[in-house]
Amino acid sequence: MPHHKVGLGASVTPVRVQCLTARRESSDAAGSGDRGILSCTISTLNLTLLTSHDYVDLSLRRFIRPRFPTSKSNVHPIHYDPLGYTQSPFPEKCLGFFYYHRDPHAAPLEGSLRFRITPSKAPSSFGDGKDLLSPSGFPWQLILPQLASLNQYTRIHDQLLEERLITPDQVSRCREIFVEKRPIVPALTIFRLAQEFPVSLSANLKLTVVGPDALYRLEYPIFSKKNCIPWGGSAVVRFEPSISPEYTGRRIVHLRIVKLLTPVPSVVDGNPRRFVVKPEEGELVAHFRDGEPHVWAYNIDDTGKVAAALRTLWDNQQLS
């Protein structure tokens, strides 16, 4: 399958959860307030089958090694840092349940392991809880392409297969299109137009776009013009189909600033209005042309890899 650069839950017998704190490797490695490593057995990743014995306290743990009922071996350590580059501990008051999340409108290869922080150990409190967030402010998660294609998560995807939360076809597709084994950043890996993701307003847009049979490494200078990036700051954005009468009958995509995460200072000498319209919360990204602002618009039926990546997002949105 090409790689471009640019189920229902089954019944599971619950088992009593066993949690052990592993020996600290060293006082320096543990860090101030660090509670060490957690090893525990949980019975299910199906949120409809959770029991109070699946309740886990991750507060200030450096990482966790979960175990499942049908396996004697631990899962590879799971870190709070999604790439495992640091040993930053999980946050304080991080108590709840691991579970597999799949959005009702999910694309074919979309889904993730998440952690739901709940007010009590009763599974009935799940709806009153909230998902653990990563430092980026997006849900902490291990997405299906990671779980399916990376060897350290083999035991997790085996458990998901056993519970019929994912399918063998999903696993094989992920392995084929992620054969390159480059780092996967969940917050910057998207499947559908409606998905929000974080951006730096002072850098090129960089994303991994995942389709049913291919992926695209998308890099695009949407926040620059004439090799000039006039604004700093960061934001949450999303692609969306155009509803402008100007584009009736054509498949045109815009980029909307959903939320500004930081102030947006000018980072160029002179008048930044010669280049890109200052990003504003709730507005579409726009460039200046002949002194007038024009909303950025991309025809996804054009040729090239950018159009192909955006078509994938559009088509996945229609599939969902």
GROMACS .gro file of C-alpha atoms in nm:
model
  320
    1MET     CA    1   0.000   0.000   0.000
    2PRO     CA    2   0.130   0.345  -0.083
    3HIS     CA    3   0.310   0.568   0.160
    4HIS     CA    4   0.338   0.930   0.055
    5LYS     CA    5   0.569   1.181   0.208
    6VAL     CA    6   0.427   1.530   0.209
    7GLY     CA    7  -1.617  -0.359   1.667
    8LEU     CA    8  -1.830  -0.477   1.915
    9GLY     CA    9  -1.712  -0.560   2.270
   10ALA     CA   10  -1.692  -0.927   2.361
   11SER     CA   11  -1.758  -1.050   2.714
   12VAL     CA   12  -1.450  -1.079   2.934
   13THR     CA   13  -1.425  -1.246   3.274
   14PRO     CA   14  -1.328  -0.971   3.519
   15VAL     CA   15  -1.029  -1.039   3.743
   16ARG     CA   16  -0.921  -0.865   4.057
   17VAL     CA   17  -0.674  -0.587   3.987
   18GLN     CA   18  -0.331  -0.630   4.140
   19CYS     CA   19  -0.112  -0.321   4.163
   20LEU     CA   20   0.251  -0.319   4.265
   21THR     CA   21   0.495  -0.032   4.283
   22ALA     CA   22   0.828  -0.130   4.132
   23ARG     CA   23   1.155  -0.043   4.301
   24ARG     CA   24   1.288   0.302   4.211
   25GLU     CA   25   1.589   0.279   3.985
   26SER     CA   26   1.755   0.564   4.173
   27SER     CA   27   1.650   0.861   4.378
   28ASP     CA   28   1.780   1.095   4.107
   29ALA     CA   29   1.593   0.916   3.830
   30ALA     CA   30   1.273   0.919   4.029
   31GLY     CA   31   1.269   1.296   4.073
   32SER     CA   32   1.097   1.509   4.333
   33GLY     CA   33   0.753   1.377   4.424
   34ASP     CA   34   0.786   1.083   4.183
   35ARG     CA   35   0.601   0.769   4.300
   36GLY     CA   36   0.801   0.531   4.081
   37ILE     CA   37   0.675   0.263   3.843
   38LEU     CA   38   0.332   0.101   3.857
   39SER     CA   39   0.263  -0.259   3.755
   40CYS     CA   40  -0.098  -0.372   3.758
   41THR     CA   41  -0.344  -0.618   3.607
   42ILE     CA   42  -0.661  -0.484   3.449
   43SER     CA   43  -0.942  -0.699   3.318
   44THR     CA   44  -1.068  -0.507   3.015
   45LEU     CA   45  -1.031  -0.205   2.786
   46ASN     CA   46  -1.402  -0.214   2.700
   47LEU     CA   47  -1.563   0.077   2.885
   48THR     CA   48  -1.894  -0.113   2.909
   49LEU     CA   49  -1.729  -0.399   3.104
   50LEU     CA   50  -1.519  -0.203   3.354
   51THR     CA   51  -1.531  -0.298   3.722
   52SER     CA   52  -1.408  -0.118   4.031
   53HIS     CA   53  -1.104  -0.349   4.026
   54ASP     CA   54  -0.988  -0.181   3.702
   55TYR     CA   55  -0.950   0.154   3.880
   56VAL     CA   56  -0.586   0.269   3.863
   57ASP     CA   57  -0.396   0.546   4.043
   58LEU     CA   58  -0.138   0.693   3.802
   59SER     CA   59  -0.072   1.004   4.013
   60LEU     CA   60   0.295   1.107   3.977
   61ARG     CA   61   0.397   0.768   3.836
   62ARG     CA   62   0.684   0.783   3.589
   63PHE     CA   63   0.526   0.507   3.384
   64ILE     CA   64   0.297   0.208   3.411
   65ARG     CA   65   0.333  -0.157   3.306
   66PRO     CA   66  -0.022  -0.295   3.274
   67ARG     CA   67  -0.090  -0.666   3.257
   68PHE     CA   68  -0.396  -0.841   3.113
   69PRO     CA   69  -0.570  -1.158   3.239
   70THR     CA   70  -0.465  -1.389   2.955
   71SER     CA   71  -0.100  -1.283   2.957
   72LYS     CA   72   0.170  -1.335   3.218
   73SER     CA   73   0.393  -1.070   3.065
   74ASN     CA   74   0.380  -0.696   3.125
   75VAL     CA   75   0.310  -0.446   2.851
   76HIS     CA   76   0.606  -0.228   2.751
   77PRO     CA   77   0.617   0.075   2.987
   78ILE     CA   78   0.358   0.340   2.903
   79HIS     CA   79   0.476   0.698   2.959
   80TYR     CA   80   0.295   1.026   3.006
   81ASP     CA   81   0.518   1.170   2.732
   82PRO     CA   82   0.355   1.028   2.416
   83LEU     CA   83   0.694   0.967   2.251
   84GLY     CA   84   0.869   0.846   2.566
   85TYR     CA   85   1.151   1.097   2.524
   86THR     CA   86   1.119   1.220   2.883
   87GLN     CA   87   1.028   1.057   3.211
   88SER     CA   88   0.786   1.330   3.314
   89PRO     CA   89   0.543   1.168   3.559
   90PHE     CA   90   0.170   1.150   3.516
   91PRO     CA   91  -0.008   1.448   3.679
   92GLU     CA   92  -0.139   1.461   4.034
   93LYS     CA   93  -0.491   1.334   4.105
   94CYS     CA   94  -0.474   1.101   3.805
   95LEU     CA   95  -0.709   0.819   3.911
   96GLY     CA   96  -0.942   0.634   3.681
   97PHE     CA   97  -0.970   0.376   3.404
   98PHE     CA   98  -0.785   0.283   3.087
   99TYR     CA   99  -1.026   0.225   2.798
  100TYR     CA  100  -1.041   0.207   2.419
  101HIS     CA  101  -1.202   0.510   2.259
  102ARG     CA  102  -1.355   0.520   1.913
  103ASP     CA  103  -1.551   0.825   1.805
  104PRO     CA  104  -1.898   0.753   1.659
  105HIS     CA  105  -1.783   0.932   1.342
  106ALA     CA  106  -1.439   0.770   1.335
  107ALA     CA  107  -1.249   0.701   1.013
  108PRO     CA  108  -1.152   0.338   0.933
  109LEU     CA  109  -0.816   0.341   1.116
  110GLU     CA  110  -0.911   0.585   1.391
  111GLY     CA  111  -0.925   0.488   1.760
  112SER     CA  112  -0.707   0.516   2.070
  113LEU     CA  113  -0.622   0.395   2.417
  114ARG     CA  114  -0.715   0.670   2.664
  115PHE     CA  115  -0.733   0.721   3.039
  116ARG     CA  116  -1.054   0.853   3.196
  117ILE     CA  117  -1.012   1.040   3.526
  118THR     CA  118  -1.321   0.971   3.737
  119PRO     CA  119  -1.453   1.101   4.071
  120SER     CA  120  -1.473   0.749   4.217
  121LYS     CA  121  -1.375   0.389   4.148
  122ALA     CA  122  -1.732   0.303   4.051
  123PRO     CA  123  -1.759   0.244   3.673
  124SER     CA  124  -2.089   0.433   3.685
  125SER     CA  125  -1.885   0.751   3.746
  126PHE     CA  126  -1.722   0.719   3.401
  127GLY     CA  127  -1.967   0.962   3.243
  128ASP     CA  128  -1.892   1.221   3.511
  129GLY     CA  129  -1.519   1.202   3.445
  130LYS     CA  130  -1.290   1.355   3.187
  131ASP     CA  131  -1.009   1.221   2.972
  132LEU     CA  132  -0.653   1.275   3.089
  133LEU     CA  133  -0.492   1.552   2.884
  134SER     CA  134  -0.139   1.559   2.746
  135PRO     CA  135   0.088   1.863   2.797
  136SER     CA  136  -0.040   1.994   2.460
  137GLY     CA  137  -0.392   2.018   2.602
  138PHE     CA  138  -0.524   1.740   2.378
  139PRO     CA  139  -0.636   1.402   2.514
  140TRP     CA  140  -0.351   1.177   2.626
  141GLN     CA  141  -0.372   0.877   2.397
  142LEU     CA  142  -0.197   0.598   2.213
  143ILE     CA  143  -0.363   0.593   1.871
  144LEU     CA  144  -0.446   0.280   1.674
  145PRO     CA  145  -0.154   0.319   1.428
  146GLN     CA  146   0.086   0.317   1.727
  147LEU     CA  147  -0.084   0.023   1.894
  148ALA     CA  148  -0.093  -0.181   1.573
  149SER     CA  149   0.245  -0.103   1.419
  150LEU     CA  150   0.488  -0.065   1.710
  151ASN     CA  151   0.625  -0.380   1.873
  152GLN     CA  152   0.614  -0.242   2.228
  153TYR     CA  153   0.234  -0.227   2.211
  154THR     CA  154   0.179  -0.579   2.076
  155ARG     CA  155   0.020  -0.700   2.401
  156ILE     CA  156  -0.226  -0.408   2.401
  157HIS     CA  157  -0.341  -0.463   2.045
  158ASP     CA  158  -0.370  -0.837   2.118
  159GLN     CA  159  -0.603  -0.749   2.405
  160LEU     CA  160  -0.805  -0.518   2.179
  161LEU     CA  161  -0.834  -0.797   1.921
  162GLU     CA  162  -0.937  -1.044   2.191
  163GLU     CA  163  -1.214  -0.809   2.304
  164ARG     CA  164  -1.316  -0.737   1.942
  165LEU     CA  165  -1.258  -0.365   1.990
  166ILE     CA  166  -1.040  -0.362   1.678
  167THR     CA  167  -1.018  -0.596   1.379
  168PRO     CA  168  -0.731  -0.792   1.222
  169ASP     CA  169  -0.786  -0.590   0.904
  170GLN     CA  170  -0.726  -0.263   1.091
  171VAL     CA  171  -0.405  -0.402   1.240
  172SER     CA  172  -0.271  -0.525   0.905
  173ARG     CA  173  -0.354  -0.197   0.729
  174CYS     CA  174  -0.178   0.008   0.997
  175ARG     CA  175   0.130  -0.213   0.977
  176GLU     CA  176   0.147  -0.180   0.601
  177ILE     CA  177   0.111   0.198   0.578
  178PHE     CA  178   0.325   0.274   0.885
  179VAL     CA  179   0.606   0.042   0.777
  180GLU     CA  180   0.853   0.334   0.786
  181LYS     CA  181   0.847   0.329   1.170
  182ARG     CA  182   0.891   0.703   1.209
  183PRO     CA  183   0.775   0.859   1.537
  184ILE     CA  184   0.397   0.894   1.554
  185VAL     CA  185   0.271   1.207   1.731
  186PRO     CA  186  -0.097   1.152   1.817
  187ALA     CA  187  -0.191   1.522   1.831
  188LEU     CA  188  -0.044   1.576   1.482
  189THR     CA  189  -0.194   1.263   1.325
  190ILE     CA  190  -0.540   1.324   1.180
  191PHE     CA  191  -0.798   1.118   0.997
  192ARG     CA  192  -1.091   1.353   0.919
  193LEU     CA  193  -1.154   1.717   0.826
  194ALA     CA  194  -1.331   1.794   1.152
  195GLN     CA  195  -1.039   1.692   1.375
  196GLU     CA  196  -0.871   1.971   1.566
  197PHE     CA  197  -0.492   1.986   1.603
  198PRO     CA  198  -0.231   2.226   1.747
  199VAL     CA  199  -0.009   2.446   1.530
  200SER     CA  200   0.273   2.692   1.565
  201LEU     CA  201   0.183   3.010   1.377
  202SER     CA  202   0.553   3.074   1.313
  203ALA     CA  203   0.624   2.748   1.129
  204ASN     CA  204   0.503   2.543   0.837
  205LEU     CA  205   0.199   2.324   0.892
  206LYS     CA  206   0.319   1.966   0.958
  207LEU     CA  207   0.078   1.673   0.983
  208THR     CA  208   0.045   1.302   0.927
  209VAL     CA  209  -0.278   1.228   0.740
  210VAL     CA  210  -0.407   0.872   0.760
  211GLY     CA  211  -0.637   0.715   0.502
  212PRO     CA  212  -0.776   0.361   0.476
  213ASP     CA  213  -0.484   0.245   0.260
  214ALA     CA  214  -0.222   0.522   0.262
  215LEU     CA  215  -0.067   0.796   0.470
  216TYR     CA  216   0.071   1.136   0.381
  217ARG     CA  217   0.341   1.340   0.553
  218LEU     CA  218   0.197   1.684   0.492
  219GLU     CA  219   0.412   1.997   0.516
  220TYR     CA  220   0.264   2.322   0.387
  221PRO     CA  221   0.359   2.691   0.436
  222ILE     CA  222   0.006   2.807   0.516
  223PHE     CA  223   0.119   3.071   0.767
  224SER     CA  224   0.373   3.229   0.535
  225LYS     CA  225   0.384   3.421   0.209
  226LYS     CA  226   0.685   3.505  -0.006
  227ASN     CA  227   0.905   3.309   0.238
  228CYS     CA  228   0.797   3.537   0.523
  229ILE     CA  229   0.617   3.415   0.836
  230PRO     CA  230   0.483   3.738   0.992
  231TRP     CA  231   0.314   3.611   1.309
  232GLY     CA  232   0.417   3.419   1.620
  233GLY     CA  233   0.214   3.227   1.875
  234SER     CA  234   0.023   2.901   1.869
  235ALA     CA  235  -0.334   2.789   1.809
  236VAL     CA  236  -0.577   2.503   1.770
  237VAL     CA  237  -0.708   2.470   1.414
  238ARG     CA  238  -0.916   2.246   1.190
  239PHE     CA  239  -0.982   2.201   0.820
  240GLU     CA  240  -1.340   2.241   0.702
  241PRO     CA  241  -1.528   2.232   0.370
  242SER     CA  242  -1.617   2.565   0.216
  243ILE     CA  243  -1.978   2.682   0.226
  244SER     CA  244  -1.909   2.994   0.021
  245PRO     CA  245  -2.137   3.042  -0.284
  246GLU     CA  246  -1.818   3.137  -0.468
  247TYR     CA  247  -1.715   2.771  -0.466
  248THR     CA  248  -2.049   2.603  -0.536
  249GLY     CA  249  -1.994   2.269  -0.708
  250ARG     CA  250  -1.626   2.252  -0.612
  251ARG     CA  251  -1.456   2.073  -0.324
  252ILE     CA  252  -1.273   2.354  -0.146
  253VAL     CA  253  -1.115   2.336   0.200
  254HIS     CA  254  -1.040   2.620   0.444
  255LEU     CA  255  -0.847   2.625   0.773
  256ARG     CA  256  -1.018   2.774   1.079
  257ILE     CA  257  -0.849   2.910   1.392
  258VAL     CA  258  -1.057   2.736   1.660
  259LYS     CA  259  -0.867   2.871   1.959
  260LEU     CA  260  -0.560   3.085   2.022
  261LEU     CA  261  -0.332   2.924   2.280
  262THR     CA  262  -0.093   3.220   2.314
  263PRO     CA  263  -0.080   3.585   2.206
  264VAL     CA  264  -0.002   3.648   1.838
  265PRO     CA  265   0.282   3.900   1.809
  266SER     CA  266   0.424   4.037   1.485
  267VAL     CA  267   0.768   3.886   1.424
  268VAL     CA  268   0.869   4.083   1.114
  269ASP     CA  269   0.996   4.432   1.055
  270GLY     CA  270   0.763   4.663   0.868
  271ASN     CA  271   0.398   4.599   0.793
  272PRO     CA  272   0.291   4.234   0.842
  273ARG     CA  273  -0.035   4.314   0.661
  274ARG     CA  274   0.155   4.276   0.335
  275PHE     CA  275   0.163   3.901   0.391
  276VAL     CA  276  -0.082   3.705   0.610
  277VAL     CA  277  -0.391   3.835   0.790
  278LYS     CA  278  -0.337   3.827   1.167
  279PRO     CA  279  -0.487   3.501   1.297
  280GLU     CA  280  -0.799   3.562   1.503
  281GLU     CA  281  -0.991   3.311   1.712
  282GLY     CA  282  -1.292   3.176   1.524
  283GLU     CA  283  -1.179   3.313   1.186
  284LEU     CA  284  -1.053   3.143   0.870
  285VAL     CA  285  -0.685   3.174   0.778
  286ALA     CA  286  -0.642   3.442   0.511
  287HIS     CA  287  -0.360   3.597   0.305
  288PHE     CA  288  -0.329   3.943   0.156
  289ARG     CA  289  -0.339   3.971  -0.222
  290ASP     CA  290  -0.308   4.311  -0.387
  291GLY     CA  291  -0.360   4.465  -0.046
  292GLU     CA  292  -0.692   4.286   0.013
  293PRO     CA  293  -0.753   3.989   0.247
  294HIS     CA  294  -0.849   3.660   0.079
  295VAL     CA  295  -0.945   3.347   0.272
  296TRP     CA  296  -0.703   3.060   0.213
  297ALA     CA  297  -0.882   2.805  -0.005
  298TYR     CA  298  -0.750   2.477  -0.146
  299ASN     CA  299  -0.913   2.277  -0.424
  300ILE     CA  300  -0.877   1.915  -0.315
  301ASP     CA  301  -0.933   1.792  -0.670
  302ASP     CA  302  -0.609   1.951  -0.786
  303THR     CA  303  -0.308   1.731  -0.857
  304GLY     CA  304  -0.025   1.683  -0.609
  305LYS     CA  305   0.028   1.534  -0.264
  306VAL     CA  306  -0.128   1.820  -0.066
  307ALA     CA  307  -0.454   1.781  -0.258
  308ALA     CA  308  -0.437   1.403  -0.216
  309ALA     CA  309  -0.391   1.439   0.161
  310LEU     CA  310  -0.686   1.680   0.188
  311ARG     CA  311  -0.899   1.448  -0.028
  312THR     CA  312  -0.824   1.170   0.218
  313LEU     CA  313  -0.951   1.384   0.506
  314TRP     CA  314  -1.260   1.482   0.306
  315ASP     CA  315  -1.339   1.123   0.204
  316ASN     CA  316  -1.286   0.991   0.557
  317GLN     CA  317  -1.529   1.256   0.681
  318GLN     CA  318  -1.787   1.134   0.429
  319LEU     CA  319  -1.725   0.772   0.529
  320SER     CA  320  -1.794   0.860   0.890
   0.00000   0.00000   0.00000
